[in-house]
Protein backbone atom coordinates (compact mmCIF):
# COMPACT_ATOMS: atom_id res chain seq x y z
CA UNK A 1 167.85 165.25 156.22
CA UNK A 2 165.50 164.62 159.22
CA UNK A 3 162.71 165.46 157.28
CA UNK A 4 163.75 162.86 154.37
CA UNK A 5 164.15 160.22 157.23
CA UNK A 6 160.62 160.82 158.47
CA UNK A 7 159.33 160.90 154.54
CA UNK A 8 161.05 157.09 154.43
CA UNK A 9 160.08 155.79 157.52
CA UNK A 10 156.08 156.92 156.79
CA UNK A 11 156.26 155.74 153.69
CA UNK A 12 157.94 152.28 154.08
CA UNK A 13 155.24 151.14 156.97
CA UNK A 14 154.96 147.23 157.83
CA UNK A 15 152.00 145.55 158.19
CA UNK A 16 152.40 145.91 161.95
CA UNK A 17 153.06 149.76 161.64
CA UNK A 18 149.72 150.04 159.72
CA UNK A 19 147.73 147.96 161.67
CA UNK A 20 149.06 150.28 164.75
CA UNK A 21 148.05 153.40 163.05
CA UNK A 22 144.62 151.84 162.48
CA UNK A 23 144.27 151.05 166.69
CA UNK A 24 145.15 154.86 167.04
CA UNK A 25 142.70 156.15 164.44
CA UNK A 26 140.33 154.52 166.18
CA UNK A 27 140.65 155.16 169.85
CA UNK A 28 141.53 159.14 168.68
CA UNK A 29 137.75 158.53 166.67
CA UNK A 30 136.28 157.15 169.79
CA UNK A 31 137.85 159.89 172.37
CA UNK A 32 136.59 162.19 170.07
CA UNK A 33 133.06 161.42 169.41
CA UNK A 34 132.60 161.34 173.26
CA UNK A 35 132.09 157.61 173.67
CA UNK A 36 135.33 156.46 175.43
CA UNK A 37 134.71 156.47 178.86
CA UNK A 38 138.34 156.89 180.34
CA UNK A 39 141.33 159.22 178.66
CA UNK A 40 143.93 156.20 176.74
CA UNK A 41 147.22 156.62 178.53
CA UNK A 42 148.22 157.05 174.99
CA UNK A 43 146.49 160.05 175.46
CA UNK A 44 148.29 161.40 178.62
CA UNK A 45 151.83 160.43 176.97
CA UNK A 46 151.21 162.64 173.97
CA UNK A 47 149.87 165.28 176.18
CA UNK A 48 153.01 165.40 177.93
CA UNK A 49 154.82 165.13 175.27
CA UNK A 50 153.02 168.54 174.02
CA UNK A 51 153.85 170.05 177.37
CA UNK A 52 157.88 169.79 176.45
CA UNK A 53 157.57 170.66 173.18
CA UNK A 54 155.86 174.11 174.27
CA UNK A 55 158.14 174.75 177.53
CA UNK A 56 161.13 174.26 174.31
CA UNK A 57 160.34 174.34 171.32
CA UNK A 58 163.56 175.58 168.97
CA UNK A 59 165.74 173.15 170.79
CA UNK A 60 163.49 170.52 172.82
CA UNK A 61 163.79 169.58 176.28
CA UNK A 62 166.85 167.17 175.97
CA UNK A 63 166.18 163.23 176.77
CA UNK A 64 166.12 163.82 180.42
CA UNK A 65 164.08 166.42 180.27
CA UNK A 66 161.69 165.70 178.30
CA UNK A 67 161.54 162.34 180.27
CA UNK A 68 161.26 164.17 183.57
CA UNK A 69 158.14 166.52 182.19
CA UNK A 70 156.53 163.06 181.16
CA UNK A 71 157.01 161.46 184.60
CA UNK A 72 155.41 164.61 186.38
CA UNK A 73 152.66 164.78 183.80
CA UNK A 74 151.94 161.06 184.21
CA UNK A 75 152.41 161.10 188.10
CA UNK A 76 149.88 163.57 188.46
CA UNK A 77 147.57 161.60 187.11
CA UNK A 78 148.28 159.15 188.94
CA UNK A 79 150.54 156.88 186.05
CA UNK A 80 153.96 155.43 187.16
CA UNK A 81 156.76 156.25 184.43
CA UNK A 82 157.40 152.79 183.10
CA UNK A 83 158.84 153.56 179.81
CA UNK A 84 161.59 156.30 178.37
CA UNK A 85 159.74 157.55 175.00
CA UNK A 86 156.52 159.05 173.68
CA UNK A 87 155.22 156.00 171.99
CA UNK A 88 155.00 158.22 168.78
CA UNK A 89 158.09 158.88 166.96
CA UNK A 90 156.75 162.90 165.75
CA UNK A 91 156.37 163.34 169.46
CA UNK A 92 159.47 161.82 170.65
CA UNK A 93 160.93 164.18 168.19
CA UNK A 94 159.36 167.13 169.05
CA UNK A 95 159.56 166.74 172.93
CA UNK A 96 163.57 166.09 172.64
């Protein structure tokens, strides 16, 4: 059923989702042919959100959890925690 609700939600994108998805394709382009100069906190986010699906990945880390393992990710770079979610709904899925 999750899997059906992901398949809808891709598939039905607004204007505003696509134009998103284009911003990302571009600074994960950029990052990746060397010529960003400084990591996207977008970046860092996903990163962490990596790090909770790894420390649990059959059940996830739980929404407090997975929130704390993205403030200490982000804190040690130096980021305060001003948000509660991935900014990517695959790894706000994955990480809880």
């Amino acid at each position: 059923m999750a899997a059906f609700a992901i398949l809808l939600a891709a598939t039905s994108m607004s204007s505003v989702m696509t134009a998103r998805v284009d911003q990302t394709y571009g600074e994960v382009k950029t990052v990746l042919m060397g010529e960003h100069g400084e990591k996207p906190l977008r970046f860092s986010i996903w990163e962490a959100a990596s790090s909770a699906f790894q420390a649990n990945p059959v059940f996830g880390a739980g929404q407090c959890s997975a929130m704390r393992i993205l403030d200490e990710s982000l804190s040690a770079e130096g980021i305060e925690l001003k948000f509660y979610h991935f900014h990517n709904m695959f790894a706000d899925l994955l990480a809880t």
